[in-house]
Amino acid sequence: MTQELLQPLHWEGDSISGVLLLLDQTQLPTRETVLRIATTDQLCEAILMLRVRGAPAIGLAGAYGLVLALQAHAQADAAAFTRALHSAATRLAAVRPTARNLAWAVQRVAACGHAHSVEGSAQALQAMLQEARAIETENTAMCAQMARHGANLMQPNEGVLTHCNTGPLATGGCGSALGVVFAAHANGLRPQVFADETRPLLQGARLTAYELSRARVPVTVLCDGAAAALMASGRVQRVLVGADRITANGDSANKIGTYGLAVLARAHGIPFHVVAPSTTFDLSLAEGTSIPIEQRSAAEVCNFAGVPTAPNGVAAFNPAFDVTPAHLITSIICERGVIAPVSTASVRALLG
Ligand code: MRU
């Protein structure tokens, strides 16, 4: 894991004894700590605690995690191997329920394991590692394509407001929404980024500002509540966000606070774009009300940096994500192209 790339994860070794190296994102920006993940328990804890996070990145973690989970069954017969495969896949996919990429990637690697189990468990494990690596390669290419499509929409010197973290740390590639910013910067468009701090876990302040400042892209951090005043000041020409799950009609789940930004953007006449790969779409759901929303602990809201900030025992409302309705989204930028206007018909036309 090099200083420059800030990769969220890296598989080290072969399928039988390899381990997953994770950059612990909870320690950023103060420490770059690499964790050596060797068991399913360790990986589930890392995903739940957001040591690895962001929809595409947790998809990659789940894909490699299934290989880790089956290492102990490399000598098992096909029936025992597939039983263990099913149980590990069910467990991993459920750790964070909103992001489509996690369940999608785990299911894809599990299907590969099932298909190869007749050749022997060690062979199946090897095929699963190859499948996880293929998902990672495809994901990197998708990020690059989204970045190209998105940067083509941008003008010089735009103020871009973003929420949460959608860069390399969240994706494993160059990013989704932040990938567009990096591409615009590389094209000489000089984007000026405004990063919502993104309470309660501060992915915007800790991670987005970190990635951008390392790449020398100008970035200003703001409290989430300052977004309306910033838009009213005329300094924002575009809002770019990622997504954790997009339904057949284009409704998009993303980090809590995204929906509010979309309402504000509409009120100020500012284009609002969602940037996400096809692996984030869930066409089995007609609309966003069906997306399962992860609820997280009150402690995240009632404490700040380990210090209590609310009376002991007070209730907290802490959904990790909200859903932005399609009618508030100017376009969805996907690796296959740009969906605009956003509707069931236009999503189907691009994604089938
Ligand atoms: O809870 P997190 O940090 O995993 O939430 C991440 C986001 O909401 C991102 O915006 C989303 O996963 C898209 S990243 C490409």
Coordinates of C-alpha atoms and ligand atoms in Angstrom, one line a residue:
M1 CA 0.0 0.0 0.0
T2 CA 1.8 3.1 -1.1
Q3 CA 1.5 6.6 0.4
E4 CA 0.4 8.1 -3.0
L5 CA -2.4 5.7 -3.9
L6 CA -4.3 5.5 -0.6
Q7 CA -5.8 2.2 -1.6
P8 CA -8.4 1.1 0.9
L9 CA -7.4 -2.6 0.7
H10 CA -5.0 -5.0 -0.9
W11 CA -5.1 -8.9 -1.1
E12 CA -1.7 -10.3 -0.1
G13 CA -0.8 -13.9 -1.0
D14 CA -2.5 -16.9 -2.5
S15 CA -6.0 -18.2 -2.1
I16 CA -5.2 -20.8 0.6
S17 CA -3.1 -18.6 3.0
G18 CA -3.5 -15.0 1.8
V19 CA -4.7 -12.2 4.0
L20 CA -6.5 -8.9 3.3
L21 CA -4.6 -5.7 4.2
L22 CA -7.0 -2.8 5.1
L23 CA -6.1 0.8 5.6
D24 CA -8.0 1.7 8.8
Q25 CA -10.1 4.7 7.7
T26 CA -11.2 5.4 11.3
Q27 CA -7.6 6.5 12.0
L28 CA -7.4 9.0 9.2
P29 CA -6.3 11.7 8.7
T30 CA -3.9 11.4 11.7
R31 CA -2.6 7.9 11.2
E32 CA -2.2 5.6 8.2
T33 CA -2.5 2.2 9.9
V34 CA -2.7 -1.0 7.9
L35 CA -4.7 -3.9 9.4
R36 CA -4.0 -7.5 8.6
I37 CA -7.3 -9.2 8.3
A38 CA -7.2 -13.0 8.5
T39 CA -10.7 -14.0 9.7
T40 CA -14.3 -13.4 8.9
D41 CA -14.8 -12.0 12.4
Q42 CA -12.1 -9.4 11.9
L43 CA -13.5 -8.5 8.5
C44 CA -17.1 -8.1 9.8
E45 CA -15.9 -5.9 12.6
A46 CA -13.9 -3.8 10.2
I47 CA -16.8 -3.3 7.8
L48 CA -19.3 -2.6 10.7
M49 CA -16.9 0.0 12.3
L50 CA -16.2 1.7 8.9
R51 CA -12.5 0.8 9.0
V52 CA -13.3 0.0 5.3
R53 CA -16.3 1.9 3.9
G54 CA -17.9 3.3 0.8
A55 CA -20.2 1.2 -1.3
P56 CA -17.7 -0.1 -3.9
A57 CA -14.9 -0.6 -1.3
I58 CA -17.0 -2.7 1.0
G59 CA -18.0 -4.7 -2.1
L60 CA -14.4 -5.5 -2.7
A61 CA -13.8 -6.3 1.0
G62 CA -16.8 -8.7 0.9
A63 CA -15.5 -10.4 -2.3
Y64 CA -12.1 -11.0 -0.8
G65 CA -13.7 -11.7 2.6
L66 CA -15.5 -14.7 1.2
V67 CA -12.1 -16.2 0.1
L68 CA -10.8 -15.6 3.7
A69 CA -13.9 -17.3 5.1
L70 CA -13.5 -20.4 3.0
Q71 CA -9.8 -21.0 3.6
A72 CA -10.5 -23.2 6.5
H73 CA -12.6 -25.4 4.2
A74 CA -10.0 -25.9 1.4
Q75 CA -9.8 -29.6 2.1
A76 CA -13.6 -30.1 2.7
D77 CA -15.8 -32.1 0.3
A78 CA -18.1 -30.2 -2.1
A79 CA -21.2 -30.5 0.1
A80 CA -19.4 -29.1 3.2
F81 CA -17.7 -26.4 1.1
T82 CA -20.9 -25.1 -0.4
R83 CA -22.6 -25.2 3.0
A84 CA -19.8 -23.1 4.5
L85 CA -19.9 -20.8 1.4
H86 CA -23.6 -20.1 1.8
S87 CA -23.3 -19.4 5.5
A88 CA -20.3 -17.0 5.1
A89 CA -21.9 -15.2 2.2
T90 CA -25.1 -14.6 4.1
R91 CA -23.2 -13.3 7.1
L92 CA -20.9 -11.0 5.1
A93 CA -23.7 -9.5 2.9
A94 CA -25.7 -8.6 6.0
V95 CA -23.0 -6.6 7.8
R96 CA -24.1 -3.3 6.2
P97 CA -27.5 -3.6 4.5
T98 CA -27.9 -0.4 2.4
A99 CA -25.0 -0.5 0.0
R100 CA -25.9 -2.7 -3.0
N101 CA -22.3 -3.4 -3.9
L102 CA -21.6 -5.5 -0.8
A103 CA -24.3 -8.1 -1.4
W104 CA -23.7 -8.0 -5.1
A105 CA -20.0 -8.7 -4.9
V106 CA -20.4 -11.4 -2.2
Q107 CA -23.1 -13.1 -4.3
R108 CA -20.9 -13.0 -7.4
V109 CA -18.0 -14.6 -5.7
A110 CA -20.3 -17.2 -4.0
A111 CA -21.8 -18.1 -7.4
C112 CA -18.2 -18.6 -8.7
G113 CA -17.4 -20.9 -5.7
H114 CA -20.5 -22.9 -6.2
A115 CA -19.8 -23.4 -9.9
H116 CA -16.2 -24.6 -9.2
S117 CA -16.9 -26.7 -6.1
V118 CA -17.2 -29.9 -8.2
E119 CA -13.6 -29.5 -9.2
G120 CA -12.5 -29.6 -5.6
S121 CA -12.5 -27.1 -2.8
A122 CA -9.0 -25.8 -3.2
Q123 CA -9.7 -25.2 -7.0
A124 CA -13.0 -23.4 -6.1
L125 CA -11.1 -21.2 -3.6
Q126 CA -8.6 -20.3 -6.3
A127 CA -11.4 -19.4 -8.8
M128 CA -13.0 -17.3 -6.1
L129 CA -9.9 -15.3 -5.6
Q130 CA -9.6 -14.7 -9.3
E131 CA -13.3 -13.6 -9.4
A132 CA -12.6 -11.1 -6.5
R133 CA -9.6 -9.8 -8.4
A134 CA -11.7 -9.4 -11.6
I135 CA -14.3 -7.4 -9.6
E136 CA -11.5 -5.1 -8.4
T137 CA -10.2 -4.6 -12.0
E138 CA -13.6 -4.0 -13.4
N139 CA -14.4 -1.5 -10.6
T140 CA -11.2 0.5 -11.3
A141 CA -12.2 0.7 -15.0
M142 CA -15.8 1.8 -14.1
C143 CA -14.4 4.6 -11.9
A144 CA -12.2 5.9 -14.7
Q145 CA -15.2 5.9 -17.1
M146 CA -17.5 7.7 -14.7
A147 CA -14.8 10.3 -14.1
R148 CA -14.5 10.9 -17.8
H149 CA -18.3 11.3 -18.3
G150 CA -18.6 13.6 -15.3
A151 CA -15.7 15.8 -16.2
N152 CA -17.1 16.4 -19.6
L153 CA -20.1 18.1 -18.0
M154 CA -18.0 20.6 -16.1
Q155 CA -16.9 24.1 -16.8
P156 CA -13.7 25.9 -15.7
N157 CA -13.5 27.2 -12.1
E158 CA -16.7 25.6 -10.8
G159 CA -17.5 25.5 -7.1
V160 CA -18.4 21.8 -6.4
L161 CA -20.2 20.8 -3.2
T162 CA -19.8 17.2 -2.1
H163 CA -20.9 15.1 0.8
C164 CA -19.3 12.2 2.7
N165 CA -16.3 10.5 0.9
T166 CA -16.4 9.2 -2.6
G167 CA -12.8 9.1 -3.5
P168 CA -10.2 6.2 -3.8
L169 CA -10.8 5.3 -0.2
A170 CA -14.5 4.7 -0.8
T171 CA -14.1 2.9 -4.1
G172 CA -10.7 1.3 -4.7
G173 CA -10.6 3.1 -8.0
C174 CA -10.2 6.8 -8.6
G175 CA -13.5 7.5 -7.0
S176 CA -17.1 8.2 -8.0
A177 CA -18.1 11.8 -7.4
L178 CA -14.6 12.6 -6.3
G179 CA -13.2 10.8 -9.3
V180 CA -15.1 13.4 -11.5
V181 CA -13.4 16.2 -9.5
F182 CA -9.9 14.6 -9.9
A183 CA -10.5 14.2 -13.7
A184 CA -11.7 17.8 -14.0
H185 CA -8.6 18.9 -12.0
A186 CA -6.4 16.9 -14.3
N187 CA -8.1 18.4 -17.3
G188 CA -7.1 21.9 -16.1
L189 CA -10.7 23.0 -15.1
R190 CA -9.6 24.1 -11.6
P191 CA -12.6 22.9 -9.6
Q192 CA -13.0 24.4 -6.1
V193 CA -14.4 21.8 -3.8
F194 CA -16.5 22.4 -0.8
A195 CA -16.7 19.3 1.4
D196 CA -19.5 18.9 4.0
E197 CA -17.9 17.6 7.2
T198 CA -20.6 14.8 7.2
R199 CA -21.7 14.3 10.7
P200 CA -21.7 12.1 12.7
L201 CA -18.5 10.2 11.5
L202 CA -16.9 13.1 9.5
Q203 CA -16.0 11.2 6.3
G204 CA -16.0 14.6 4.5
A205 CA -13.6 16.4 6.9
R206 CA -11.4 13.4 7.7
L207 CA -11.3 11.6 4.3
T208 CA -12.5 13.8 1.4
A209 CA -10.4 16.8 2.6
Y210 CA -7.5 14.5 3.1
E211 CA -7.6 12.9 -0.4
L212 CA -8.1 16.3 -2.1
S213 CA -5.4 18.1 -0.2
R214 CA -2.9 15.3 -0.9
A215 CA -3.7 15.7 -4.6
R216 CA -3.4 19.5 -4.3
V217 CA -7.0 20.1 -5.3
P218 CA -8.4 23.2 -3.5
V219 CA -10.8 22.1 -0.8
T220 CA -12.8 24.0 1.9
V221 CA -14.6 22.1 4.7
L222 CA -17.9 23.2 6.0
C223 CA -20.3 22.1 8.8
D224 CA -23.3 20.3 7.2
G225 CA -25.6 23.1 8.4
A226 CA -23.6 25.7 6.4
A227 CA -24.6 24.2 3.0
A228 CA -27.6 26.4 2.5
A229 CA -25.7 29.6 3.2
L230 CA -22.9 28.5 0.9
M231 CA -25.3 27.9 -1.9
A232 CA -27.0 31.2 -1.3
S233 CA -23.6 32.9 -1.5
G234 CA -23.4 31.9 -5.2
R235 CA -20.1 29.9 -4.7
V236 CA -21.6 26.5 -5.7
Q237 CA -22.2 25.7 -9.4
R238 CA -22.7 21.9 -9.0
V239 CA -23.4 19.3 -6.4
L240 CA -21.7 15.9 -6.9
V241 CA -22.4 12.9 -4.6
G242 CA -22.1 9.1 -4.7
A243 CA -24.7 6.5 -4.0
D244 CA -25.0 3.3 -2.0
R245 CA -28.1 1.9 -3.8
I246 CA -30.1 3.2 -6.7
T247 CA -33.5 1.7 -7.5
A248 CA -35.2 1.1 -10.9
N249 CA -36.7 4.6 -10.9
G250 CA -33.5 6.4 -10.1
D251 CA -34.2 7.1 -6.4
S252 CA -30.7 7.1 -4.8
A253 CA -29.6 6.2 -1.2
N254 CA -26.5 7.9 0.0
K255 CA -25.0 9.2 3.2
I256 CA -27.4 10.9 5.6
G257 CA -27.8 14.5 4.6
T258 CA -27.6 14.0 0.9
Y259 CA -31.4 14.3 0.5
G260 CA -31.3 17.7 2.3
L261 CA -28.6 18.9 -0.1
A262 CA -30.7 17.9 -3.1
V263 CA -33.7 19.9 -1.8
L264 CA -31.4 22.9 -1.2
A265 CA -29.8 22.5 -4.7
R266 CA -33.3 22.5 -6.3
A267 CA -34.2 25.6 -4.3
H268 CA -31.1 27.4 -5.5
G269 CA -31.3 26.2 -9.1
I270 CA -28.0 24.2 -8.8
P271 CA -27.5 21.0 -10.8
F272 CA -27.4 17.9 -8.5
H273 CA -25.6 14.8 -9.9
V274 CA -25.3 11.3 -8.5
V275 CA -22.1 9.4 -9.6
A276 CA -22.3 5.7 -9.3
P277 CA -21.3 2.5 -11.1
S278 CA -23.8 0.0 -12.5
T279 CA -23.0 -2.3 -9.6
T280 CA -24.8 0.2 -7.2
F281 CA -28.1 -0.2 -9.1
D282 CA -30.7 -2.5 -7.6
L283 CA -33.3 -2.9 -10.4
S284 CA -35.2 -5.5 -8.3
L285 CA -36.5 -2.5 -6.3
A286 CA -39.0 -0.2 -8.0
E287 CA -38.4 2.8 -5.8
G288 CA -36.4 4.2 -2.9
T289 CA -38.9 3.5 -0.1
S290 CA -37.9 -0.2 -0.4
I291 CA -34.2 0.4 0.3
P292 CA -33.2 -1.0 3.7
I293 CA -31.6 1.9 5.7
E294 CA -28.9 1.0 8.2
Q295 CA -29.6 2.4 11.6
R296 CA -26.5 3.1 13.7
S297 CA -25.8 3.6 17.4
A298 CA -26.9 6.6 19.4
A299 CA -23.3 6.9 20.7
E300 CA -22.2 8.2 17.3
V301 CA -24.5 11.2 17.6
C302 CA -24.2 11.8 21.3
N303 CA -20.4 11.9 21.4
F304 CA -17.7 13.8 19.6
A305 CA -14.2 12.4 19.5
G306 CA -15.0 10.2 22.5
V307 CA -16.4 13.1 24.6
P308 CA -20.1 13.0 25.5
T309 CA -22.0 15.9 23.9
A310 CA -25.6 15.1 25.0
P311 CA -27.1 14.0 28.3
N312 CA -26.4 10.4 29.2
G313 CA -29.1 8.0 27.8
V314 CA -30.8 10.6 25.5
A315 CA -32.4 9.1 22.4
A316 CA -30.8 9.7 19.0
F317 CA -32.0 9.5 15.4
N318 CA -29.0 8.0 13.5
P319 CA -29.8 6.5 10.1
A320 CA -26.6 6.1 8.1
F321 CA -28.3 6.9 4.8
D322 CA -31.2 8.8 3.3
V323 CA -32.9 8.5 -0.1
T324 CA -33.0 11.3 -2.6
P325 CA -36.0 11.0 -4.9
A326 CA -35.2 10.8 -8.6
H327 CA -37.1 14.1 -9.4
L328 CA -34.5 16.0 -7.5
I329 CA -31.5 14.5 -9.4
T330 CA -30.3 16.3 -12.5
S331 CA -28.4 13.3 -13.8
I332 CA -26.9 10.0 -12.7
I333 CA -23.4 9.6 -14.0
C334 CA -22.6 5.9 -14.5
E335 CA -19.7 4.2 -16.3
R336 CA -22.1 3.4 -19.2
G337 CA -23.1 7.0 -19.7
V338 CA -25.2 9.8 -18.2
I339 CA -28.9 9.2 -17.3
A340 CA -30.9 12.4 -17.7
P341 CA -33.6 13.1 -17.0
V342 CA -33.8 10.4 -14.4
S343 CA -36.8 8.1 -14.7
T344 CA -37.6 4.4 -14.8
A345 CA -37.5 4.5 -18.6
S346 CA -34.1 6.3 -18.8
V347 CA -32.6 4.0 -16.1
R348 CA -33.8 1.0 -18.0
A349 CA -32.6 2.4 -21.3
L350 CA -29.0 2.5 -20.0
L351 CA -28.9 -0.5 -17.7
G352 CA -31.4 -2.9 -19.3
Ligands
MRU1 O1 -21.1 5.0 5.7 P1 -20.1 5.1 4.6 O2 -19.0 6.0 4.9 O3 -19.8 3.8 4.0 O4 -21.0 5.9 3.5 C1 -20.4 6.1 2.2 C2 -21.2 6.9 1.3 O5 -22.3 7.3 1.6 C3 -20.7 7.2 0.0 O6 -21.2 8.4 -0.5 C4 -21.2 6.1 -1.0 O7 -20.8 4.8 -0.5 C5 -20.7 6.2 -2.4 S1 -19.0 6.1 -2.5 C6 -18.6 5.7 -4.0

